[in-house]
Short mmCIF file of N, CA, C and O and ligand atoms in Angstrom, two decimals:
data_model
loop_
_atom_site.label_atom_id
_atom_site.label_comp_id
_atom_site.label_asym_id
_atom_site.label_seq_id
_atom_site.Cartn_x
_atom_site.Cartn_y
_atom_site.Cartn_z
N MET N 203 -22.04 -9.55 19.78
CA MET N 203 -20.85 -9.54 18.93
C MET N 203 -19.62 -9.59 19.83
O MET N 203 -19.49 -8.82 20.76
N LYS N 204 -18.70 -10.52 19.54
CA LYS N 204 -17.52 -10.63 20.39
C LYS N 204 -16.59 -9.45 20.18
O LYS N 204 -16.64 -8.79 19.16
N GLU N 205 -15.75 -9.24 21.17
CA GLU N 205 -14.84 -8.09 21.11
C GLU N 205 -13.87 -8.23 19.95
O GLU N 205 -13.28 -9.29 19.75
N TYR N 206 -13.72 -7.17 19.20
CA TYR N 206 -12.82 -7.16 18.06
C TYR N 206 -11.52 -6.47 18.47
O TYR N 206 -11.54 -5.31 18.87
N LYS N 207 -10.40 -7.17 18.39
CA LYS N 207 -9.14 -6.65 18.93
C LYS N 207 -8.16 -6.17 17.86
O LYS N 207 -7.08 -5.72 18.19
N LYS N 208 -8.54 -6.30 16.60
CA LYS N 208 -7.63 -5.87 15.53
C LYS N 208 -7.82 -4.39 15.24
O LYS N 208 -8.83 -3.80 15.62
N PRO N 209 -6.87 -3.79 14.53
CA PRO N 209 -7.02 -2.37 14.20
C PRO N 209 -8.28 -2.12 13.38
O PRO N 209 -8.67 -2.94 12.56
N LEU N 210 -8.89 -0.97 13.61
CA LEU N 210 -10.11 -0.59 12.89
C LEU N 210 -9.78 0.49 11.87
O LEU N 210 -8.84 1.28 12.04
N PRO N 211 -10.57 0.56 10.80
CA PRO N 211 -10.35 1.64 9.82
C PRO N 211 -10.53 3.01 10.47
O PRO N 211 -11.30 3.17 11.41
N GLN N 212 -9.80 3.98 9.94
CA GLN N 212 -9.96 5.37 10.36
C GLN N 212 -10.92 6.04 9.37
O GLN N 212 -10.59 6.18 8.20
N ILE N 213 -12.07 6.44 9.86
CA ILE N 213 -13.07 7.03 8.98
C ILE N 213 -12.78 8.52 8.78
O ILE N 213 -12.50 9.23 9.74
N THR N 214 -12.83 8.93 7.53
CA THR N 214 -12.74 10.35 7.19
C THR N 214 -14.11 10.78 6.68
O THR N 214 -14.94 9.93 6.31
N PRO N 215 -14.38 12.09 6.65
CA PRO N 215 -15.69 12.54 6.13
C PRO N 215 -15.96 12.02 4.72
O PRO N 215 -17.09 11.69 4.38
N TRP N 216 -14.91 11.93 3.89
CA TRP N 216 -15.10 11.51 2.50
C TRP N 216 -15.14 9.98 2.35
O TRP N 216 -15.53 9.49 1.30
N SER N 217 -14.71 9.24 3.38
CA SER N 217 -14.83 7.78 3.28
C SER N 217 -16.04 7.24 4.02
O SER N 217 -16.37 6.06 3.91
N ARG N 218 -16.73 8.09 4.76
CA ARG N 218 -17.90 7.66 5.56
C ARG N 218 -18.94 6.92 4.70
O ARG N 218 -19.42 5.86 5.11
N PRO N 219 -19.31 7.43 3.51
CA PRO N 219 -20.32 6.70 2.72
C PRO N 219 -19.87 5.28 2.35
O PRO N 219 -20.70 4.37 2.29
N PHE N 220 -18.56 5.09 2.12
CA PHE N 220 -18.07 3.75 1.80
C PHE N 220 -18.31 2.80 2.97
O PHE N 220 -18.87 1.71 2.79
N TRP N 221 -17.93 3.23 4.17
CA TRP N 221 -18.07 2.35 5.35
C TRP N 221 -19.53 2.15 5.72
O TRP N 221 -19.93 1.05 6.13
N ASP N 222 -20.35 3.20 5.56
CA ASP N 222 -21.79 3.04 5.81
C ASP N 222 -22.39 2.05 4.81
O ASP N 222 -23.26 1.26 5.16
N GLY N 223 -21.92 2.11 3.56
CA GLY N 223 -22.40 1.16 2.56
C GLY N 223 -22.03 -0.27 2.92
O GLY N 223 -22.86 -1.19 2.82
N CYS N 224 -20.80 -0.48 3.36
CA CYS N 224 -20.38 -1.83 3.76
C CYS N 224 -21.27 -2.37 4.87
O CYS N 224 -21.62 -3.55 4.88
N LYS N 225 -21.66 -1.50 5.78
CA LYS N 225 -22.53 -1.93 6.88
C LYS N 225 -23.86 -2.45 6.33
O LYS N 225 -24.45 -3.38 6.88
N ARG N 226 -24.34 -1.83 5.24
CA ARG N 226 -25.60 -2.25 4.60
C ARG N 226 -25.37 -3.33 3.54
O ARG N 226 -26.30 -3.67 2.80
N GLU N 227 -24.12 -3.81 3.45
CA GLU N 227 -23.72 -4.78 2.42
C GLU N 227 -23.90 -4.21 1.02
O GLU N 227 -24.28 -4.92 0.09
N GLN N 228 -23.62 -2.92 0.90
CA GLN N 228 -23.56 -2.27 -0.41
C GLN N 228 -22.11 -1.87 -0.65
O GLN N 228 -21.50 -1.22 0.20
N PHE N 229 -21.59 -2.27 -1.79
CA PHE N 229 -20.19 -2.00 -2.11
C PHE N 229 -20.13 -0.76 -2.99
O PHE N 229 -20.38 -0.82 -4.19
N LEU N 230 -19.82 0.38 -2.39
CA LEU N 230 -19.87 1.67 -3.06
C LEU N 230 -18.47 2.16 -3.42
O LEU N 230 -17.55 2.06 -2.62
N ILE N 231 -18.34 2.67 -4.63
CA ILE N 231 -17.11 3.33 -5.05
C ILE N 231 -17.49 4.67 -5.67
O ILE N 231 -18.65 4.92 -5.98
N GLN N 232 -16.49 5.52 -5.84
CA GLN N 232 -16.77 6.87 -6.35
C GLN N 232 -16.58 6.93 -7.86
O GLN N 232 -15.81 6.17 -8.45
N LYS N 233 -17.31 7.88 -8.46
CA LYS N 233 -17.15 8.16 -9.89
C LYS N 233 -17.20 9.67 -10.06
O LYS N 233 -18.07 10.34 -9.50
N CYS N 234 -16.24 10.17 -10.84
CA CYS N 234 -16.20 11.60 -11.10
C CYS N 234 -17.29 11.95 -12.12
O CYS N 234 -17.36 11.36 -13.19
N GLN N 235 -18.14 12.90 -11.76
CA GLN N 235 -19.22 13.27 -12.67
C GLN N 235 -18.73 14.20 -13.78
O GLN N 235 -19.46 14.41 -14.75
N ASP N 236 -17.52 14.71 -13.65
CA ASP N 236 -17.00 15.59 -14.69
C ASP N 236 -16.21 14.83 -15.76
O ASP N 236 -16.37 15.07 -16.94
N CYS N 237 -15.34 13.88 -15.34
CA CYS N 237 -14.52 13.16 -16.34
C CYS N 237 -14.85 11.66 -16.39
O CYS N 237 -14.24 10.95 -17.18
N GLN N 238 -15.77 11.21 -15.55
CA GLN N 238 -16.26 9.82 -15.56
C GLN N 238 -15.25 8.80 -15.02
O GLN N 238 -15.47 7.60 -15.13
N LYS N 239 -14.15 9.24 -14.44
CA LYS N 239 -13.18 8.31 -13.86
C LYS N 239 -13.79 7.62 -12.65
O LYS N 239 -14.41 8.26 -11.80
N VAL N 240 -13.60 6.30 -12.58
CA VAL N 240 -14.01 5.54 -11.40
C VAL N 240 -12.86 5.60 -10.41
O VAL N 240 -11.69 5.46 -10.79
N ILE N 241 -13.19 5.78 -9.14
CA ILE N 241 -12.18 6.09 -8.12
C ILE N 241 -12.29 5.12 -6.93
O ILE N 241 -13.36 4.91 -6.39
N PHE N 242 -11.19 4.55 -6.55
CA PHE N 242 -11.05 3.84 -5.29
C PHE N 242 -9.60 3.98 -4.89
O PHE N 242 -8.71 3.80 -5.73
N TYR N 243 -9.29 4.24 -3.67
CA TYR N 243 -10.07 4.35 -2.46
C TYR N 243 -10.75 5.72 -2.38
O TYR N 243 -10.42 6.61 -3.18
N PRO N 244 -11.63 5.91 -1.40
CA PRO N 244 -12.39 7.17 -1.34
C PRO N 244 -11.48 8.40 -1.24
O PRO N 244 -10.53 8.43 -0.47
N LYS N 245 -11.83 9.37 -2.05
CA LYS N 245 -11.03 10.61 -2.10
C LYS N 245 -11.96 11.82 -2.04
O LYS N 245 -13.15 11.73 -2.31
N MET N 246 -11.35 12.97 -1.70
CA MET N 246 -12.09 14.23 -1.69
C MET N 246 -12.21 14.80 -3.09
O MET N 246 -13.19 15.47 -3.41
N PHE N 247 -11.20 14.53 -3.92
CA PHE N 247 -11.15 15.09 -5.27
C PHE N 247 -10.80 14.01 -6.27
O PHE N 247 -10.13 13.04 -5.95
N CYS N 248 -11.23 14.19 -7.50
CA CYS N 248 -10.85 13.28 -8.57
C CYS N 248 -9.35 13.36 -8.80
O CYS N 248 -8.81 14.46 -8.99
N PRO N 249 -8.63 12.22 -8.80
CA PRO N 249 -7.18 12.26 -9.01
C PRO N 249 -6.81 12.64 -10.44
O PRO N 249 -5.66 13.00 -10.69
N ASP N 250 -7.75 12.58 -11.38
CA ASP N 250 -7.44 12.94 -12.77
C ASP N 250 -7.68 14.41 -13.06
O ASP N 250 -6.84 15.08 -13.64
N CYS N 251 -8.88 14.91 -12.68
CA CYS N 251 -9.22 16.29 -13.09
C CYS N 251 -9.41 17.22 -11.89
O CYS N 251 -9.75 18.39 -12.09
N LEU N 252 -9.19 16.70 -10.69
CA LEU N 252 -9.27 17.49 -9.45
C LEU N 252 -10.67 18.01 -9.13
O LEU N 252 -10.84 18.84 -8.25
N SER N 253 -11.67 17.51 -9.82
CA SER N 253 -13.04 17.91 -9.53
C SER N 253 -13.47 17.34 -8.18
O SER N 253 -13.08 16.25 -7.78
N SER N 254 -14.29 18.11 -7.48
CA SER N 254 -14.89 17.59 -6.25
C SER N 254 -16.32 17.10 -6.53
O SER N 254 -17.05 16.76 -5.61
N ASN N 255 -16.67 17.04 -7.78
CA ASN N 255 -18.01 16.63 -8.21
C ASN N 255 -18.04 15.10 -8.34
O ASN N 255 -18.11 14.56 -9.44
N LEU N 256 -17.98 14.42 -7.19
CA LEU N 256 -17.92 12.96 -7.17
C LEU N 256 -19.24 12.38 -6.71
O LEU N 256 -19.90 12.94 -5.84
N GLU N 257 -19.61 11.27 -7.31
CA GLU N 257 -20.82 10.56 -6.88
C GLU N 257 -20.44 9.16 -6.43
O GLU N 257 -19.37 8.65 -6.76
N TRP N 258 -21.33 8.55 -5.66
CA TRP N 258 -21.13 7.17 -5.23
C TRP N 258 -21.95 6.27 -6.12
O TRP N 258 -23.13 6.51 -6.33
N ILE N 259 -21.31 5.21 -6.62
CA ILE N 259 -22.04 4.23 -7.43
C ILE N 259 -21.92 2.87 -6.77
O ILE N 259 -20.96 2.60 -6.04
N LYS N 260 -22.90 2.04 -7.01
CA LYS N 260 -22.88 0.70 -6.43
C LYS N 260 -22.07 -0.21 -7.35
O LYS N 260 -22.45 -0.41 -8.51
N ALA N 261 -20.96 -0.71 -6.85
CA ALA N 261 -20.11 -1.60 -7.64
C ALA N 261 -20.71 -3.00 -7.64
O ALA N 261 -21.50 -3.35 -6.76
N SER N 262 -20.30 -3.79 -8.63
CA SER N 262 -20.84 -5.16 -8.73
C SER N 262 -20.35 -6.03 -7.59
O SER N 262 -20.99 -7.03 -7.25
N GLY N 263 -19.20 -5.67 -7.03
CA GLY N 263 -18.61 -6.52 -5.99
C GLY N 263 -17.83 -7.68 -6.56
O GLY N 263 -17.34 -8.53 -5.83
N LYS N 264 -17.71 -7.71 -7.90
CA LYS N 264 -16.98 -8.81 -8.53
C LYS N 264 -15.67 -8.31 -9.10
O LYS N 264 -15.55 -7.16 -9.53
N GLY N 265 -14.69 -9.20 -9.11
CA GLY N 265 -13.40 -8.84 -9.63
C GLY N 265 -12.53 -10.06 -9.81
O GLY N 265 -13.00 -11.20 -9.72
N ARG N 266 -11.24 -9.80 -10.08
CA ARG N 266 -10.28 -10.87 -10.29
C ARG N 266 -9.02 -10.58 -9.49
O ARG N 266 -8.62 -9.42 -9.36
N VAL N 267 -8.41 -11.63 -9.00
CA VAL N 267 -7.18 -11.47 -8.23
C VAL N 267 -6.06 -11.02 -9.18
O VAL N 267 -5.75 -11.71 -10.16
N TYR N 268 -5.49 -9.86 -8.90
CA TYR N 268 -4.35 -9.37 -9.68
C TYR N 268 -3.06 -9.96 -9.12
O TYR N 268 -2.21 -10.44 -9.85
N SER N 269 -2.92 -9.93 -7.81
CA SER N 269 -1.75 -10.49 -7.14
C SER N 269 -2.13 -10.80 -5.70
O SER N 269 -3.15 -10.32 -5.21
N TYR N 270 -1.33 -11.61 -5.04
CA TYR N 270 -1.67 -11.98 -3.67
C TYR N 270 -0.43 -12.52 -2.97
O TYR N 270 0.58 -12.84 -3.60
N MET N 271 -0.55 -12.63 -1.66
CA MET N 271 0.45 -13.33 -0.87
C MET N 271 -0.26 -14.07 0.25
O MET N 271 -1.33 -13.66 0.70
N VAL N 272 0.31 -15.19 0.63
CA VAL N 272 -0.22 -15.95 1.76
C VAL N 272 0.69 -15.68 2.94
O VAL N 272 1.91 -15.86 2.85
N VAL N 273 0.10 -15.22 4.03
CA VAL N 273 0.86 -14.95 5.24
C VAL N 273 0.78 -16.20 6.12
O VAL N 273 -0.31 -16.59 6.55
N TYR N 274 1.92 -16.85 6.32
CA TYR N 274 1.97 -18.07 7.13
C TYR N 274 2.44 -17.80 8.55
O TYR N 274 2.02 -18.46 9.48
N SER N 275 3.37 -16.90 8.68
CA SER N 275 3.86 -16.60 10.02
C SER N 275 4.28 -15.15 10.07
O SER N 275 4.62 -14.55 9.05
N TYR N 276 4.25 -14.62 11.23
CA TYR N 276 4.54 -13.22 11.40
C TYR N 276 4.89 -13.03 12.87
O TYR N 276 4.61 -13.90 13.68
N GLN N 277 5.49 -11.92 13.17
CA GLN N 277 5.71 -11.68 14.59
C GLN N 277 4.34 -11.52 15.26
O GLN N 277 3.36 -11.17 14.59
N PRO N 278 4.25 -11.79 16.53
CA PRO N 278 2.94 -11.78 17.19
C PRO N 278 2.18 -10.47 16.97
O PRO N 278 2.71 -9.39 17.22
N THR N 279 0.97 -10.59 16.43
CA THR N 279 0.12 -9.42 16.21
C THR N 279 -1.31 -9.84 16.49
O THR N 279 -1.59 -11.01 16.78
N GLU N 280 -2.20 -8.88 16.33
CA GLU N 280 -3.63 -9.17 16.49
C GLU N 280 -4.13 -10.13 15.42
O GLU N 280 -5.21 -10.69 15.55
N PHE N 281 -3.39 -10.32 14.34
CA PHE N 281 -3.84 -11.15 13.24
C PHE N 281 -3.38 -12.60 13.35
O PHE N 281 -3.63 -13.41 12.47
N GLU N 282 -2.71 -12.92 14.45
CA GLU N 282 -2.12 -14.25 14.60
C GLU N 282 -3.17 -15.36 14.47
O GLU N 282 -2.91 -16.40 13.88
N GLU N 283 -4.38 -15.10 14.99
CA GLU N 283 -5.42 -16.14 14.95
C GLU N 283 -5.88 -16.44 13.53
O GLU N 283 -6.53 -17.46 13.28
N ASP N 284 -5.59 -15.55 12.58
CA ASP N 284 -6.03 -15.73 11.21
C ASP N 284 -5.05 -16.55 10.36
O ASP N 284 -5.38 -16.92 9.24
N LEU N 285 -3.86 -16.79 10.87
CA LEU N 285 -2.84 -17.49 10.08
C LEU N 285 -3.28 -18.88 9.67
O LEU N 285 -3.89 -19.57 10.48
N PRO N 286 -2.99 -19.32 8.45
CA PRO N 286 -2.48 -18.50 7.36
C PRO N 286 -3.63 -17.73 6.72
O PRO N 286 -4.75 -18.21 6.69
N TYR N 287 -3.35 -16.54 6.22
CA TYR N 287 -4.38 -15.75 5.55
C TYR N 287 -3.83 -15.14 4.27
O TYR N 287 -2.62 -15.09 4.07
N VAL N 288 -4.76 -14.72 3.41
CA VAL N 288 -4.39 -14.22 2.08
C VAL N 288 -4.64 -12.73 2.01
O VAL N 288 -5.73 -12.26 2.32
N VAL N 289 -3.62 -11.98 1.62
CA VAL N 289 -3.74 -10.56 1.30
C VAL N 289 -3.64 -10.45 -0.21
O VAL N 289 -2.67 -10.95 -0.79
N ALA N 290 -4.64 -9.85 -0.83
CA ALA N 290 -4.68 -9.83 -2.29
C ALA N 290 -4.96 -8.43 -2.80
O ALA N 290 -5.58 -7.61 -2.13
N ILE N 291 -4.50 -8.17 -4.02
CA ILE N 291 -4.89 -6.99 -4.78
C ILE N 291 -5.89 -7.47 -5.81
O ILE N 291 -5.62 -8.41 -6.57
N ILE N 292 -7.06 -6.85 -5.80
CA ILE N 292 -8.16 -7.31 -6.64
C ILE N 292 -8.51 -6.24 -7.65
O ILE N 292 -8.69 -5.06 -7.30
N ASP N 293 -8.59 -6.65 -8.91
CA ASP N 293 -9.07 -5.76 -9.97
C ASP N 293 -10.59 -5.86 -10.00
O ASP N 293 -11.14 -6.91 -10.36
N LEU N 294 -11.26 -4.79 -9.62
CA LEU N 294 -12.73 -4.79 -9.65
C LEU N 294 -13.21 -4.62 -11.08
O LEU N 294 -12.54 -4.04 -11.93
N GLU N 295 -14.42 -5.12 -11.35
CA GLU N 295 -14.99 -5.01 -12.70
C GLU N 295 -15.04 -3.58 -13.18
O GLU N 295 -14.98 -3.31 -14.38
N GLU N 296 -15.16 -2.65 -12.24
CA GLU N 296 -15.30 -1.24 -12.60
C GLU N 296 -13.96 -0.60 -13.00
O GLU N 296 -13.93 0.57 -13.38
N GLY N 297 -12.85 -1.35 -12.88
CA GLY N 297 -11.57 -0.84 -13.37
C GLY N 297 -10.67 -0.23 -12.31
O GLY N 297 -9.71 0.45 -12.66
N VAL N 298 -10.96 -0.45 -11.05
CA VAL N 298 -10.08 0.03 -9.99
C VAL N 298 -9.56 -1.17 -9.19
O VAL N 298 -10.13 -2.26 -9.26
N ARG N 299 -8.49 -0.94 -8.47
CA ARG N 299 -7.89 -2.00 -7.66
C ARG N 299 -8.08 -1.71 -6.20
O ARG N 299 -8.06 -0.55 -5.77
N MET N 300 -8.23 -2.78 -5.43
CA MET N 300 -8.25 -2.62 -3.98
C MET N 300 -7.54 -3.78 -3.33
O MET N 300 -7.40 -4.85 -3.91
N MET N 301 -7.09 -3.55 -2.12
CA MET N 301 -6.45 -4.60 -1.33
C MET N 301 -7.44 -5.14 -0.33
O MET N 301 -8.20 -4.39 0.27
N SER N 302 -7.47 -6.45 -0.19
CA SER N 302 -8.38 -7.07 0.77
C SER N 302 -7.88 -8.47 1.08
O SER N 302 -6.76 -8.83 0.71
N ASN N 303 -8.70 -9.23 1.76
CA ASN N 303 -8.40 -10.63 2.05
C ASN N 303 -9.25 -11.52 1.17
O ASN N 303 -10.38 -11.17 0.83
N ILE N 304 -8.72 -12.68 0.81
CA ILE N 304 -9.50 -13.73 0.17
C ILE N 304 -9.83 -14.75 1.26
O ILE N 304 -8.93 -15.26 1.93
N ILE N 305 -11.12 -15.02 1.42
CA ILE N 305 -11.55 -15.97 2.45
C ILE N 305 -12.46 -17.00 1.77
O ILE N 305 -12.82 -16.87 0.61
N GLY N 306 -12.82 -18.02 2.52
CA GLY N 306 -13.76 -19.00 2.00
C GLY N 306 -13.13 -20.07 1.15
O GLY N 306 -13.83 -20.79 0.44
N CYS N 307 -11.82 -20.18 1.19
CA CYS N 307 -11.13 -21.26 0.48
C CYS N 307 -9.77 -21.48 1.14
O CYS N 307 -9.35 -20.67 1.97
N ASN N 308 -9.11 -22.56 0.75
CA ASN N 308 -7.77 -22.77 1.26
C ASN N 308 -6.83 -21.74 0.65
O ASN N 308 -6.91 -21.49 -0.56
N PRO N 309 -5.96 -21.14 1.44
CA PRO N 309 -5.03 -20.16 0.87
C PRO N 309 -4.24 -20.72 -0.31
O PRO N 309 -3.92 -20.00 -1.25
N GLU N 310 -3.95 -22.02 -0.29
CA GLU N 310 -3.18 -22.63 -1.37
C GLU N 310 -3.97 -22.67 -2.68
O GLU N 310 -3.40 -22.87 -3.75
N ASP N 311 -5.28 -22.49 -2.61
CA ASP N 311 -6.11 -22.55 -3.83
C ASP N 311 -6.24 -21.19 -4.51
O ASP N 311 -6.78 -21.11 -5.62
N VAL N 312 -5.79 -20.14 -3.86
CA VAL N 312 -5.88 -18.80 -4.47
C VAL N 312 -4.87 -18.71 -5.61
O VAL N 312 -3.75 -19.23 -5.51
N HIS N 313 -5.26 -18.08 -6.70
CA HIS N 313 -4.34 -17.88 -7.82
C HIS N 313 -4.67 -16.58 -8.54
O HIS N 313 -5.78 -16.05 -8.42
N CYS N 314 -3.71 -16.07 -9.28
CA CYS N 314 -3.92 -14.86 -10.06
C CYS N 314 -5.02 -15.11 -11.09
O CYS N 314 -5.17 -16.23 -11.60
N ASP N 315 -5.80 -14.09 -11.37
CA ASP N 315 -6.94 -14.13 -12.31
C ASP N 315 -8.13 -14.92 -11.76
O ASP N 315 -9.10 -15.14 -12.48
N MET N 316 -8.07 -15.36 -10.53
CA MET N 316 -9.20 -16.05 -9.90
C MET N 316 -10.37 -15.07 -9.80
O MET N 316 -10.22 -13.92 -9.40
N ASN N 317 -11.56 -15.53 -10.20
CA ASN N 317 -12.77 -14.70 -10.08
C ASN N 317 -13.26 -14.71 -8.64
O ASN N 317 -13.42 -15.77 -8.04
N VAL N 318 -13.48 -13.52 -8.12
CA VAL N 318 -13.90 -13.39 -6.71
C VAL N 318 -15.05 -12.38 -6.61
O VAL N 318 -15.28 -11.59 -7.51
N GLU N 319 -15.76 -12.48 -5.50
CA GLU N 319 -16.83 -11.52 -5.23
C GLU N 319 -16.79 -11.11 -3.78
O GLU N 319 -16.31 -11.84 -2.92
N VAL N 320 -17.33 -9.92 -3.52
CA VAL N 320 -17.23 -9.35 -2.19
C VAL N 320 -18.16 -10.09 -1.22
O VAL N 320 -19.22 -10.60 -1.59
N ILE N 321 -17.71 -10.14 0.02
CA ILE N 321 -18.52 -10.65 1.13
C ILE N 321 -18.18 -9.75 2.31
O ILE N 321 -17.04 -9.32 2.46
N PHE N 322 -19.17 -9.42 3.10
CA PHE N 322 -18.95 -8.44 4.16
C PHE N 322 -18.79 -9.14 5.51
O PHE N 322 -19.64 -9.93 5.91
N ASP N 323 -17.70 -8.81 6.18
CA ASP N 323 -17.38 -9.36 7.49
C ASP N 323 -17.79 -8.32 8.53
O ASP N 323 -17.15 -7.28 8.67
N HIS N 324 -18.88 -8.59 9.23
CA HIS N 324 -19.41 -7.62 10.21
C HIS N 324 -18.63 -7.77 11.51
O HIS N 324 -18.94 -8.60 12.35
N ILE N 325 -17.60 -6.93 11.65
CA ILE N 325 -16.65 -7.11 12.75
C ILE N 325 -17.06 -6.39 14.03
O ILE N 325 -16.70 -6.82 15.12
N THR N 326 -17.75 -5.27 13.90
CA THR N 326 -18.23 -4.53 15.07
C THR N 326 -19.59 -3.95 14.70
O THR N 326 -20.05 -4.07 13.56
N ASP N 327 -20.21 -3.26 15.65
CA ASP N 327 -21.49 -2.62 15.35
C ASP N 327 -21.32 -1.51 14.31
O ASP N 327 -22.23 -1.19 13.57
N GLU N 328 -20.12 -0.94 14.24
CA GLU N 328 -19.89 0.18 13.33
C GLU N 328 -19.26 -0.24 12.00
O GLU N 328 -19.48 0.41 10.99
N PHE N 329 -18.48 -1.31 12.02
CA PHE N 329 -17.70 -1.66 10.84
C PHE N 329 -18.03 -3.03 10.27
O PHE N 329 -18.17 -4.00 11.00
N SER N 330 -18.09 -3.04 8.94
CA SER N 330 -18.10 -4.28 8.18
C SER N 330 -17.00 -4.17 7.14
O SER N 330 -16.93 -3.17 6.42
N LEU N 331 -16.14 -5.17 7.11
CA LEU N 331 -15.02 -5.12 6.19
C LEU N 331 -15.34 -5.87 4.91
O LEU N 331 -15.81 -7.01 4.96
N PRO N 332 -15.09 -5.25 3.74
CA PRO N 332 -15.28 -5.97 2.49
C PRO N 332 -14.11 -6.94 2.27
O PRO N 332 -12.96 -6.52 2.21
N LYS N 333 -14.44 -8.21 2.19
CA LYS N 333 -13.45 -9.24 1.87
C LYS N 333 -13.97 -9.95 0.62
O LYS N 333 -15.07 -9.67 0.16
N PHE N 334 -13.17 -10.87 0.10
CA PHE N 334 -13.56 -11.50 -1.16
C PHE N 334 -13.49 -13.03 -1.04
O PHE N 334 -12.65 -13.55 -0.32
N LYS N 335 -14.42 -13.68 -1.75
CA LYS N 335 -14.43 -15.14 -1.78
C LYS N 335 -14.46 -15.58 -3.24
O LYS N 335 -14.91 -14.83 -4.12
N PRO N 336 -13.99 -16.80 -3.51
CA PRO N 336 -14.00 -17.29 -4.89
C PRO N 336 -15.43 -17.39 -5.41
O PRO N 336 -16.36 -17.73 -4.68
N ILE N 337 -15.59 -17.10 -6.70
CA ILE N 337 -16.85 -17.38 -7.38
C ILE N 337 -16.73 -18.80 -7.93
O ILE N 337 -15.85 -19.09 -8.74
N ILE N 338 -17.60 -19.66 -7.44
CA ILE N 338 -17.57 -21.06 -7.88
C ILE N 338 -18.44 -21.17 -9.14
O ILE N 338 -19.64 -20.89 -9.10
N SER N 339 -17.82 -21.51 -10.25
CA SER N 339 -18.59 -21.60 -11.51
C SER N 339 -18.75 -23.05 -11.94
O SER N 339 -18.14 -23.94 -11.44
ZN1 LIG Q 255 -12.50 13.72 -12.87
#
């Protein structure tokens, strides 16, 4: 695996299962067992009822683009080799939003409400990043 020079996620004890799941290509999100709220990003407590009685569920990995931007130029950073790239907010089928990249298509083809599914980018031995690609129907 080639050297990865971009910033890496900071793992917390409560986000460890999420990152371990990504490594196995399982897209895990939390669900409160007391009030049934689906939760993303990983938290120690339910943001609605403050319960710590949270479970991990396997998400479908499918969602729709809520909003996005195409990054064409930026001051020199570790992400320069990726230009242009898409940063998107994705509504997951389970009812939570997450920010990620849309890959596997031309940035100009991305649009709001586009159906996407997760794909895992294995960047290091420890980390796989969940990114999204268009669902071709
Ligand atoms: Zn709750």
